[in-house]
Amino acid sequence: MSLVNGHLFDKYGPRWLVIPGFILGLTSVLVFSKISTTTHGLTIIVFYTLLMVGMSMITTPSQTNGLNQLERGNYPDGTAIVNTTIQTSGAIGTPIAVSILNRSQNAFLAQVNNPQNATAQIGALVQGIQHAYNFAIIVAIIGLICSLFIKRVLVTQLTLKKFPQ
């Protein structure tokens, strides 16, 4: 997808990829937040694929546009900062989501008569997954709102100029 996204980025700029990417991702996460024990496996596969397509529509143009704002000599530093930010965000977001999942499971199991029952365990897991995806919905909405403010940057040899959108 990065090759296609790169071509579209060059032709249309970042907004026309990032905003639909967030919408695609948000739609997928909304579906995942409604997951249940009866959700068909194909549904999960299709929406996970759409989520990953949306993520590629977000990351490639965002990183390229962000780095385009730097002078060429600062590209290595900018790349290092972007990569560090991605790793740090993952290191923070994952434990938050897992904590939400675990807390929701424990709350569910505290309300049932037999928490060792397999049905109760499955119900607890489903509730935990739903609540963790609710956290992901909030993050996706914040990202979508932020994406509305992206401006295209044109790189020239000597100076940087901003494109009107």
CSV table of N, CA and C in Angstrom, one decimal:
chain,number,residue,atom,x,y,z
A,1,MET,N,0.8,-1.2,0.0
A,1,MET,CA,0.0,0.0,0.0
A,1,MET,C,0.9,1.3,0.0
A,2,SER,N,2.1,1.2,0.6
A,2,SER,CA,2.9,2.4,0.7
A,2,SER,C,3.2,3.0,-0.7
A,3,LEU,N,3.4,2.1,-1.7
A,3,LEU,CA,3.7,2.6,-3.1
A,3,LEU,C,2.6,3.3,-3.6
A,4,VAL,N,1.4,2.8,-3.5
A,4,VAL,CA,0.2,3.4,-4.0
A,4,VAL,C,-0.1,4.7,-3.2
A,5,ASN,N,0.1,4.7,-1.9
A,5,ASN,CA,-0.1,5.9,-1.1
A,5,ASN,C,0.9,6.9,-1.4
A,6,GLY,N,2.1,6.5,-1.7
A,6,GLY,CA,3.1,7.5,-2.1
A,6,GLY,C,2.8,8.2,-3.4
A,7,HIS,N,2.3,7.5,-4.4
A,7,HIS,CA,1.8,8.1,-5.6
A,7,HIS,C,0.7,9.0,-5.4
A,8,LEU,N,-0.3,8.6,-4.6
A,8,LEU,CA,-1.5,9.4,-4.3
A,8,LEU,C,-1.1,10.7,-3.5
A,9,PHE,N,-0.1,10.5,-2.6
A,9,PHE,CA,0.4,11.6,-1.9
A,9,PHE,C,1.0,12.7,-2.8
A,10,ASP,N,1.8,12.2,-3.7
A,10,ASP,CA,2.5,13.2,-4.7
A,10,ASP,C,1.4,13.9,-5.5
A,11,LYS,N,0.4,13.2,-5.8
A,11,LYS,CA,-0.6,13.8,-6.7
A,11,LYS,C,-1.6,14.7,-6.0
A,12,TYR,N,-2.1,14.3,-4.8
A,12,TYR,CA,-3.2,15.0,-4.1
A,12,TYR,C,-2.8,15.6,-2.8
A,13,GLY,N,-1.7,15.2,-2.2
A,13,GLY,CA,-1.3,15.7,-0.9
A,13,GLY,C,-1.7,14.8,0.3
A,14,PRO,N,-1.4,15.2,1.5
A,14,PRO,CA,-1.6,14.3,2.6
A,14,PRO,C,-3.1,14.2,3.1
A,15,ARG,N,-3.8,15.3,3.0
A,15,ARG,CA,-5.2,15.4,3.5
A,15,ARG,C,-6.1,14.3,2.9
A,16,TRP,N,-5.9,14.1,1.6
A,16,TRP,CA,-6.8,13.2,0.8
A,16,TRP,C,-6.5,11.8,1.1
A,17,LEU,N,-5.5,11.5,1.8
A,17,LEU,CA,-5.2,10.1,2.3
A,17,LEU,C,-5.4,10.0,3.8
A,18,VAL,N,-4.9,10.9,4.6
A,18,VAL,CA,-5.0,10.8,6.0
A,18,VAL,C,-6.4,10.8,6.5
A,19,ILE,N,-7.2,11.7,6.1
A,19,ILE,CA,-8.6,11.8,6.6
A,19,ILE,C,-9.4,10.5,6.2
A,20,PRO,N,-9.4,10.1,5.0
A,20,PRO,CA,-10.1,8.8,4.7
A,20,PRO,C,-9.4,7.6,5.4
A,21,GLY,N,-8.1,7.7,5.7
A,21,GLY,CA,-7.5,6.6,6.4
A,21,GLY,C,-8.0,6.6,7.9
A,22,PHE,N,-8.2,7.7,8.5
A,22,PHE,CA,-8.7,7.7,9.8
A,22,PHE,C,-10.2,7.3,9.8
A,23,ILE,N,-11.0,7.7,8.8
A,23,ILE,CA,-12.4,7.3,8.7
A,23,ILE,C,-12.4,5.7,8.6
A,24,LEU,N,-11.6,5.2,7.7
A,24,LEU,CA,-11.5,3.7,7.5
A,24,LEU,C,-11.1,3.0,8.8
A,25,GLY,N,-10.1,3.6,9.5
A,25,GLY,CA,-9.7,3.0,10.8
A,25,GLY,C,-10.8,3.1,11.8
A,26,LEU,N,-11.4,4.3,11.9
A,26,LEU,CA,-12.4,4.5,12.9
A,26,LEU,C,-13.6,3.5,12.7
A,27,THR,N,-14.0,3.4,11.4
A,27,THR,CA,-15.1,2.4,11.1
A,27,THR,C,-14.7,1.0,11.5
A,28,SER,N,-13.5,0.6,11.3
A,28,SER,CA,-13.1,-0.8,11.7
A,28,SER,C,-13.1,-0.9,13.2
A,29,VAL,N,-12.6,0.1,13.9
A,29,VAL,CA,-12.6,0.0,15.3
A,29,VAL,C,-14.0,0.0,15.9
A,30,LEU,N,-14.9,0.8,15.3
A,30,LEU,CA,-16.3,0.7,15.8
A,30,LEU,C,-16.9,-0.7,15.6
A,31,VAL,N,-16.6,-1.3,14.5
A,31,VAL,CA,-17.0,-2.7,14.3
A,31,VAL,C,-16.4,-3.6,15.4
A,32,PHE,N,-15.1,-3.5,15.6
A,32,PHE,CA,-14.5,-4.3,16.6
A,32,PHE,C,-15.0,-4.1,18.0
A,33,SER,N,-15.5,-2.8,18.3
A,33,SER,CA,-16.0,-2.6,19.6
A,33,SER,C,-17.4,-3.3,19.9
A,34,LYS,N,-18.0,-3.8,18.8
A,34,LYS,CA,-19.3,-4.5,18.9
A,34,LYS,C,-19.1,-6.0,18.8
A,35,ILE,N,-17.8,-6.4,18.8
A,35,ILE,CA,-17.5,-7.9,18.7
A,35,ILE,C,-18.2,-8.7,19.7
A,36,SER,N,-18.6,-9.9,19.4
A,36,SER,CA,-19.3,-10.8,20.3
A,36,SER,C,-18.8,-12.2,20.0
A,37,THR,N,-19.3,-13.2,20.8
A,37,THR,CA,-19.0,-14.6,20.5
A,37,THR,C,-19.6,-15.1,19.2
A,38,THR,N,-20.6,-14.4,18.7
A,38,THR,CA,-21.2,-14.8,17.4
A,38,THR,C,-20.6,-14.1,16.2
A,39,THR,N,-19.7,-13.2,16.4
A,39,THR,CA,-19.1,-12.5,15.3
A,39,THR,C,-18.4,-13.5,14.4
A,40,HIS,N,-18.7,-13.4,13.1
A,40,HIS,CA,-18.1,-14.3,12.1
A,40,HIS,C,-16.6,-14.0,11.9
A,41,GLY,N,-15.8,-15.0,11.7
A,41,GLY,CA,-14.3,-14.8,11.6
A,41,GLY,C,-14.0,-14.0,10.3
A,42,LEU,N,-14.8,-14.1,9.3
A,42,LEU,CA,-14.6,-13.4,8.0
A,42,LEU,C,-14.8,-11.9,8.3
A,43,THR,N,-15.8,-11.5,9.2
A,43,THR,CA,-16.0,-10.1,9.5
A,43,THR,C,-14.7,-9.6,10.2
A,44,ILE,N,-14.1,-10.3,11.1
A,44,ILE,CA,-12.9,-9.8,11.7
A,44,ILE,C,-11.8,-9.7,10.7
A,45,ILE,N,-11.6,-10.6,9.8
A,45,ILE,CA,-10.6,-10.5,8.8
A,45,ILE,C,-10.8,-9.3,7.9
A,46,VAL,N,-12.0,-9.1,7.4
A,46,VAL,CA,-12.3,-8.0,6.5
A,46,VAL,C,-12.0,-6.7,7.2
A,47,PHE,N,-12.5,-6.5,8.4
A,47,PHE,CA,-12.3,-5.2,9.1
A,47,PHE,C,-10.9,-5.0,9.6
A,48,TYR,N,-10.2,-6.1,9.9
A,48,TYR,CA,-8.8,-5.9,10.3
A,48,TYR,C,-8.0,-5.5,9.0
A,49,THR,N,-8.3,-6.1,7.9
A,49,THR,CA,-7.6,-5.6,6.6
A,49,THR,C,-7.9,-4.2,6.4
A,50,LEU,N,-9.2,-3.8,6.5
A,50,LEU,CA,-9.5,-2.3,6.3
A,50,LEU,C,-8.8,-1.5,7.3
A,51,LEU,N,-8.6,-1.9,8.5
A,51,LEU,CA,-7.9,-1.1,9.5
A,51,LEU,C,-6.5,-1.0,9.1
A,52,MET,N,-5.8,-2.0,8.6
A,52,MET,CA,-4.4,-1.9,8.2
A,52,MET,C,-4.3,-1.0,7.0
A,53,VAL,N,-5.2,-1.1,6.0
A,53,VAL,CA,-5.2,-0.2,4.9
A,53,VAL,C,-5.3,1.2,5.4
A,54,GLY,N,-6.2,1.5,6.3
A,54,GLY,CA,-6.4,2.8,6.8
A,54,GLY,C,-5.1,3.3,7.5
A,55,MET,N,-4.5,2.4,8.3
A,55,MET,CA,-3.2,2.8,9.0
A,55,MET,C,-2.1,3.1,8.0
A,56,SER,N,-2.0,2.4,6.9
A,56,SER,CA,-1.0,2.8,5.9
A,56,SER,C,-1.4,4.1,5.2
A,57,MET,N,-2.7,4.4,5.1
A,57,MET,CA,-3.1,5.7,4.5
A,57,MET,C,-2.7,6.8,5.5
A,58,ILE,N,-2.6,6.5,6.7
A,58,ILE,CA,-2.3,7.6,7.7
A,58,ILE,C,-0.8,7.7,7.9
A,59,THR,N,-0.1,6.7,8.1
A,59,THR,CA,1.3,6.8,8.5
A,59,THR,C,2.2,7.3,7.4
A,60,THR,N,2.2,6.7,6.2
A,60,THR,CA,3.1,7.1,5.1
A,60,THR,C,3.0,8.6,4.8
A,61,PRO,N,1.8,9.1,4.5
A,61,PRO,CA,1.7,10.5,4.2
A,61,PRO,C,2.0,11.5,5.3
A,62,SER,N,1.6,11.1,6.5
A,62,SER,CA,1.8,11.9,7.7
A,62,SER,C,3.3,12.1,8.0
A,63,GLN,N,4.0,10.9,7.9
A,63,GLN,CA,5.5,11.0,8.1
A,63,GLN,C,6.2,11.8,7.0
A,64,THR,N,5.8,11.5,5.8
A,64,THR,CA,6.4,12.2,4.7
A,64,THR,C,6.2,13.7,4.8
A,65,ASN,N,4.9,14.1,5.0
A,65,ASN,CA,4.6,15.5,5.1
A,65,ASN,C,5.3,16.2,6.3
A,66,GLY,N,5.4,15.5,7.4
A,66,GLY,CA,6.1,16.0,8.6
A,66,GLY,C,7.6,16.2,8.3
A,67,LEU,N,8.2,15.2,7.6
A,67,LEU,CA,9.6,15.3,7.3
A,67,LEU,C,9.9,16.4,6.2
A,68,ASN,N,8.9,16.6,5.4
A,68,ASN,CA,9.1,17.6,4.3
A,68,ASN,C,9.2,19.0,4.9
A,69,GLN,N,8.8,19.2,6.1
A,69,GLN,CA,8.9,20.5,6.7
A,69,GLN,C,10.3,20.8,7.2
A,70,LEU,N,11.2,19.8,7.2
A,70,LEU,CA,12.5,20.0,7.7
A,70,LEU,C,13.5,20.3,6.5
A,71,GLU,N,14.6,20.9,6.9
A,71,GLU,CA,15.7,21.1,5.9
A,71,GLU,C,16.3,19.7,5.7
A,72,ARG,N,16.9,19.5,4.5
A,72,ARG,CA,17.4,18.2,4.1
A,72,ARG,C,18.4,17.7,5.2
A,73,GLY,N,19.2,18.5,5.7
A,73,GLY,CA,20.2,18.1,6.7
A,73,GLY,C,19.6,17.6,8.0
A,74,ASN,N,18.4,17.9,8.3
A,74,ASN,CA,17.7,17.5,9.5
A,74,ASN,C,16.8,16.3,9.3
A,75,TYR,N,16.8,15.7,8.1
A,75,TYR,CA,16.0,14.5,7.9
A,75,TYR,C,16.4,13.3,8.8
A,76,PRO,N,17.7,13.0,9.0
A,76,PRO,CA,18.0,11.9,9.9
A,76,PRO,C,17.4,12.1,11.3
A,77,ASP,N,17.6,13.4,11.8
A,77,ASP,CA,17.0,13.7,13.2
A,77,ASP,C,15.5,13.6,13.2
A,78,GLY,N,14.9,14.1,12.1
A,78,GLY,CA,13.4,14.0,12.1
A,78,GLY,C,12.9,12.6,12.0
A,79,THR,N,13.6,11.8,11.2
A,79,THR,CA,13.2,10.4,11.2
A,79,THR,C,13.4,9.7,12.5
A,80,ALA,N,14.5,10.0,13.2
A,80,ALA,CA,14.7,9.4,14.5
A,80,ALA,C,13.6,9.8,15.5
A,81,ILE,N,13.2,11.1,15.4
A,81,ILE,CA,12.1,11.6,16.3
A,81,ILE,C,10.8,10.9,16.0
A,82,VAL,N,10.5,10.8,14.7
A,82,VAL,CA,9.3,10.1,14.3
A,82,VAL,C,9.2,8.7,14.8
A,83,ASN,N,10.3,7.9,14.6
A,83,ASN,CA,10.4,6.5,15.0
A,83,ASN,C,10.3,6.4,16.5
A,84,THR,N,11.0,7.3,17.2
A,84,THR,CA,10.9,7.2,18.7
A,84,THR,C,9.5,7.5,19.2
A,85,THR,N,8.8,8.5,18.5
A,85,THR,CA,7.5,8.8,18.9
A,85,THR,C,6.5,7.6,18.7
A,86,ILE,N,6.7,6.9,17.5
A,86,ILE,CA,5.9,5.8,17.2
A,86,ILE,C,6.1,4.7,18.3
A,87,GLN,N,7.3,4.4,18.6
A,87,GLN,CA,7.7,3.3,19.6
A,87,GLN,C,7.1,3.7,21.0
A,88,THR,N,7.3,5.0,21.3
A,88,THR,CA,6.8,5.4,22.7
A,88,THR,C,5.3,5.3,22.7
A,89,SER,N,4.6,5.8,21.7
A,89,SER,CA,3.2,5.7,21.7
A,89,SER,C,2.7,4.3,21.8
A,90,GLY,N,3.3,3.4,21.1
A,90,GLY,CA,3.0,2.0,21.2
A,90,GLY,C,3.2,1.4,22.6
A,91,ALA,N,4.3,1.9,23.2
A,91,ALA,CA,4.7,1.4,24.5
A,91,ALA,C,3.7,1.9,25.6
A,92,ILE,N,3.1,3.0,25.3
A,92,ILE,CA,2.1,3.6,26.2
A,92,ILE,C,0.7,3.1,25.9
A,93,GLY,N,0.3,3.1,24.7
A,93,GLY,CA,-1.0,2.7,24.3
A,93,GLY,C,-1.4,1.3,24.6
A,94,THR,N,-0.5,0.4,24.3
A,94,THR,CA,-0.7,-1.0,24.5
A,94,THR,C,-1.0,-1.4,25.9
A,95,PRO,N,-0.2,-0.9,26.9
A,95,PRO,CA,-0.5,-1.3,28.3
A,95,PRO,C,-1.8,-0.6,28.8
A,96,ILE,N,-2.2,0.6,28.2
A,96,ILE,CA,-3.4,1.2,28.6
A,96,ILE,C,-4.6,0.3,28.1
A,97,ALA,N,-4.5,-0.1,26.9
A,97,ALA,CA,-5.6,-1.0,26.3
A,97,ALA,C,-5.7,-2.3,27.1
A,98,VAL,N,-4.5,-2.9,27.4
A,98,VAL,CA,-4.5,-4.2,28.1
A,98,VAL,C,-5.1,-4.0,29.5
A,99,SER,N,-4.8,-2.8,30.2
A,99,SER,CA,-5.3,-2.5,31.5
A,99,SER,C,-6.8,-2.4,31.5
A,100,ILE,N,-7.3,-1.7,30.4
A,100,ILE,CA,-8.7,-1.6,30.3
A,100,ILE,C,-9.4,-2.9,30.1
A,101,LEU,N,-8.8,-3.7,29.2
A,101,LEU,CA,-9.3,-5.1,29.0
A,101,LEU,C,-9.3,-5.9,30.3
A,102,ASN,N,-8.3,-5.9,31.1
A,102,ASN,CA,-8.1,-6.7,32.3
A,102,ASN,C,-9.1,-6.2,33.4
A,103,ARG,N,-9.2,-4.9,33.5
A,103,ARG,CA,-10.1,-4.3,34.5
A,103,ARG,C,-11.6,-4.6,34.2
A,104,SER,N,-11.9,-4.6,32.9
A,104,SER,CA,-13.3,-4.9,32.4
A,104,SER,C,-13.6,-6.4,32.7
A,105,GLN,N,-12.6,-7.2,32.4
A,105,GLN,CA,-12.8,-8.7,32.6
A,105,GLN,C,-13.1,-8.9,34.1
A,106,ASN,N,-12.2,-8.3,35.0
A,106,ASN,CA,-12.4,-8.5,36.4
A,106,ASN,C,-13.7,-8.0,36.9
A,107,ALA,N,-14.2,-6.8,36.4
A,107,ALA,CA,-15.5,-6.3,36.8
A,107,ALA,C,-16.6,-7.2,36.4
A,108,PHE,N,-16.5,-7.8,35.2
A,108,PHE,CA,-17.5,-8.7,34.7
A,108,PHE,C,-17.6,-10.0,35.6
A,109,LEU,N,-16.4,-10.5,35.8
A,109,LEU,CA,-16.3,-11.8,36.6
A,109,LEU,C,-16.8,-11.6,38.1
A,110,ALA,N,-16.6,-10.3,38.6
A,110,ALA,CA,-17.1,-10.1,40.0
A,110,ALA,C,-18.6,-10.1,40.1
A,111,GLN,N,-19.3,-9.9,38.9
A,111,GLN,CA,-20.7,-9.9,39.0
A,111,GLN,C,-21.4,-11.2,38.7
A,112,VAL,N,-20.7,-12.2,38.3
A,112,VAL,CA,-21.3,-13.5,38.0
A,112,VAL,C,-21.1,-14.5,39.2
A,113,ASN,N,-22.0,-15.5,39.3
A,113,ASN,CA,-22.0,-16.4,40.4
A,113,ASN,C,-20.8,-17.4,40.3
A,114,ASN,N,-20.5,-17.8,39.2
A,114,ASN,CA,-19.4,-18.8,39.0
A,114,ASN,C,-18.3,-18.2,38.1
A,115,PRO,N,-17.4,-17.5,38.5
A,115,PRO,CA,-16.4,-16.9,37.6
A,115,PRO,C,-15.5,-17.9,36.9
A,116,GLN,N,-15.4,-19.1,37.4
A,116,GLN,CA,-14.6,-20.1,36.8
A,116,GLN,C,-15.3,-20.8,35.6
A,117,ASN,N,-16.5,-20.5,35.4
A,117,ASN,CA,-17.3,-21.1,34.3
A,117,ASN,C,-16.7,-20.6,33.0
A,118,ALA,N,-16.6,-21.5,32.0
A,118,ALA,CA,-16.1,-21.1,30.7
A,118,ALA,C,-16.9,-20.1,30.0
A,119,THR,N,-18.2,-20.1,30.2
A,119,THR,CA,-19.1,-19.1,29.6
A,119,THR,C,-18.8,-17.8,30.2
A,120,ALA,N,-18.6,-17.7,31.5
A,120,ALA,CA,-18.4,-16.5,32.2
A,120,ALA,C,-17.0,-15.9,31.7
A,121,GLN,N,-16.0,-16.8,31.6
A,121,GLN,CA,-14.7,-16.4,31.1
A,121,GLN,C,-14.7,-15.8,29.7
A,122,ILE,N,-15.5,-16.4,28.9
A,122,ILE,CA,-15.6,-15.9,27.5
A,122,ILE,C,-16.4,-14.6,27.5
A,123,GLY,N,-17.4,-14.5,28.3
A,123,GLY,CA,-18.2,-13.2,28.4
A,123,GLY,C,-17.3,-12.1,28.9
A,124,ALA,N,-16.4,-12.4,29.9
A,124,ALA,CA,-15.5,-11.4,30.5
A,124,ALA,C,-14.5,-10.9,29.4
A,125,LEU,N,-14.0,-11.9,28.6
A,125,LEU,CA,-13.1,-11.5,27.6
A,125,LEU,C,-13.7,-10.6,26.5
A,126,VAL,N,-14.9,-11.0,26.1
A,126,VAL,CA,-15.6,-10.2,25.1
A,126,VAL,C,-15.9,-8.8,25.6
A,127,GLN,N,-16.3,-8.6,26.9
A,127,GLN,CA,-16.5,-7.3,27.5
A,127,GLN,C,-15.2,-6.5,27.5
A,128,GLY,N,-14.2,-7.2,27.9
A,128,GLY,CA,-12.9,-6.5,28.0
A,128,GLY,C,-12.4,-6.0,26.6
A,129,ILE,N,-12.6,-6.8,25.6
A,129,ILE,CA,-12.2,-6.5,24.2
A,129,ILE,C,-13.1,-5.3,23.8
A,130,GLN,N,-14.3,-5.3,24.1
A,130,GLN,CA,-15.2,-4.2,23.7
A,130,GLN,C,-14.8,-2.9,24.3
A,131,HIS,N,-14.4,-2.9,25.6
A,131,HIS,CA,-14.0,-1.7,26.3
A,131,HIS,C,-12.7,-1.2,25.8
A,132,ALA,N,-11.8,-2.1,25.5
A,132,ALA,CA,-10.5,-1.7,25.0
A,132,ALA,C,-10.6,-1.1,23.6
A,133,TYR,N,-11.5,-1.6,22.8
A,133,TYR,CA,-11.8,-0.9,21.5
A,133,TYR,C,-12.5,0.4,21.7
A,134,ASN,N,-13.2,0.6,22.8
A,134,ASN,CA,-13.8,1.9,23.0
A,134,ASN,C,-12.7,3.0,23.3
A,135,PHE,N,-11.7,2.5,24.0
A,135,PHE,CA,-10.5,3.4,24.1
A,135,PHE,C,-9.9,3.7,22.8
A,136,ALA,N,-9.8,2.7,21.9
A,136,ALA,CA,-9.2,2.9,20.6
A,136,ALA,C,-10.1,3.9,19.7
A,137,ILE,N,-11.4,3.8,20.0
A,137,ILE,CA,-12.3,4.8,19.3
A,137,ILE,C,-12.0,6.2,19.7
A,138,ILE,N,-11.8,6.4,20.9
A,138,ILE,CA,-11.4,7.8,21.4
A,138,ILE,C,-10.1,8.3,20.8
A,139,VAL,N,-9.1,7.4,20.7
A,139,VAL,CA,-7.9,7.8,20.1
A,139,VAL,C,-8.1,8.1,18.6
A,140,ALA,N,-8.9,7.2,17.9
A,140,ALA,CA,-9.1,7.4,16.5
A,140,ALA,C,-9.9,8.7,16.2
A,141,ILE,N,-10.8,9.1,17.1
A,141,ILE,CA,-11.5,10.3,16.9
A,141,ILE,C,-10.6,11.5,17.1
A,142,ILE,N,-9.7,11.5,18.1
A,142,ILE,CA,-8.7,12.5,18.3
A,142,ILE,C,-7.8,12.7,17.1
A,143,GLY,N,-7.4,11.5,16.5
A,143,GLY,CA,-6.6,11.5,15.3
A,143,GLY,C,-7.3,12.1,14.1
A,144,LEU,N,-8.6,11.8,14.0
A,144,LEU,CA,-9.4,12.3,12.9
A,144,LEU,C,-9.5,13.8,13.0
A,145,ILE,N,-9.8,14.3,14.2
A,145,ILE,CA,-9.9,15.7,14.4
A,145,ILE,C,-8.6,16.4,14.0
A,146,CYS,N,-7.5,15.9,14.5
A,146,CYS,CA,-6.1,16.5,14.2
A,146,CYS,C,-5.8,16.4,12.7
A,147,SER,N,-6.3,15.4,12.0
A,147,SER,CA,-6.0,15.3,10.6
A,147,SER,C,-6.7,16.4,9.8
A,148,LEU,N,-7.7,17.0,10.3
A,148,LEU,CA,-8.4,18.0,9.6
A,148,LEU,C,-7.5,19.3,9.4
A,149,PHE,N,-6.4,19.4,10.2
A,149,PHE,CA,-5.6,20.5,10.2
A,149,PHE,C,-4.3,20.3,9.5
A,150,ILE,N,-4.1,19.2,8.8
A,150,ILE,CA,-2.9,18.9,8.0
A,150,ILE,C,-2.8,19.8,6.8
A,151,LYS,N,-1.6,20.4,6.6
A,151,LYS,CA,-1.4,21.3,5.5
A,151,LYS,C,-0.3,20.6,4.6
A,152,ARG,N,-0.4,20.7,3.3
A,152,ARG,CA,0.6,20.1,2.4
A,152,ARG,C,1.8,21.0,2.4
A,153,VAL,N,3.0,20.4,2.4
A,153,VAL,CA,4.2,21.2,2.3
A,153,VAL,C,4.9,20.8,1.0
A,154,LEU,N,5.3,21.8,0.3
A,154,LEU,CA,6.1,21.6,-1.0
A,154,LEU,C,7.6,21.8,-0.7
A,155,VAL,N,8.4,20.8,-1.0
A,155,VAL,CA,9.8,20.9,-0.8
A,155,VAL,C,10.5,21.4,-2.1
A,156,THR,N,11.3,22.5,-1.9
A,156,THR,CA,12.1,23.0,-3.0
A,156,THR,C,13.6,22.8,-2.6
A,157,GLN,N,14.5,23.1,-3.5
A,157,GLN,CA,15.9,22.9,-3.1
A,157,GLN,C,16.4,23.9,-2.1
A,158,LEU,N,15.9,25.1,-2.1
A,158,LEU,CA,16.4,26.1,-1.1
A,158,LEU,C,15.4,26.4,0.0
A,159,THR,N,14.1,26.4,-0.3
A,159,THR,CA,13.2,26.8,0.8
A,159,THR,C,12.0,25.9,0.8
A,160,LEU,N,11.2,26.0,1.8
A,160,LEU,CA,10.0,25.2,2.0
A,160,LEU,C,8.8,26.2,1.8
A,161,LYS,N,7.9,25.8,1.0
A,161,LYS,CA,6.7,26.6,0.8
A,161,LYS,C,5.4,25.7,1.1
A,162,LYS,N,4.5,26.4,1.7
A,162,LYS,CA,3.2,25.6,2.0
A,162,LYS,C,2.2,25.8,0.9
A,163,PHE,N,1.6,24.7,0.5
A,163,PHE,CA,0.5,24.7,-0.5
A,163,PHE,C,-0.7,25.2,0.1
A,164,PRO,N,-1.5,25.9,-0.6
A,164,PRO,CA,-2.9,26.2,-0.1
A,164,PRO,C,-3.7,24.9,-0.4
A,165,GLN,N,-4.6,24.5,0.6
A,165,GLN,CA,-5.4,23.3,0.4
A,165,GLN,C,-6.8,23.7,-0.1
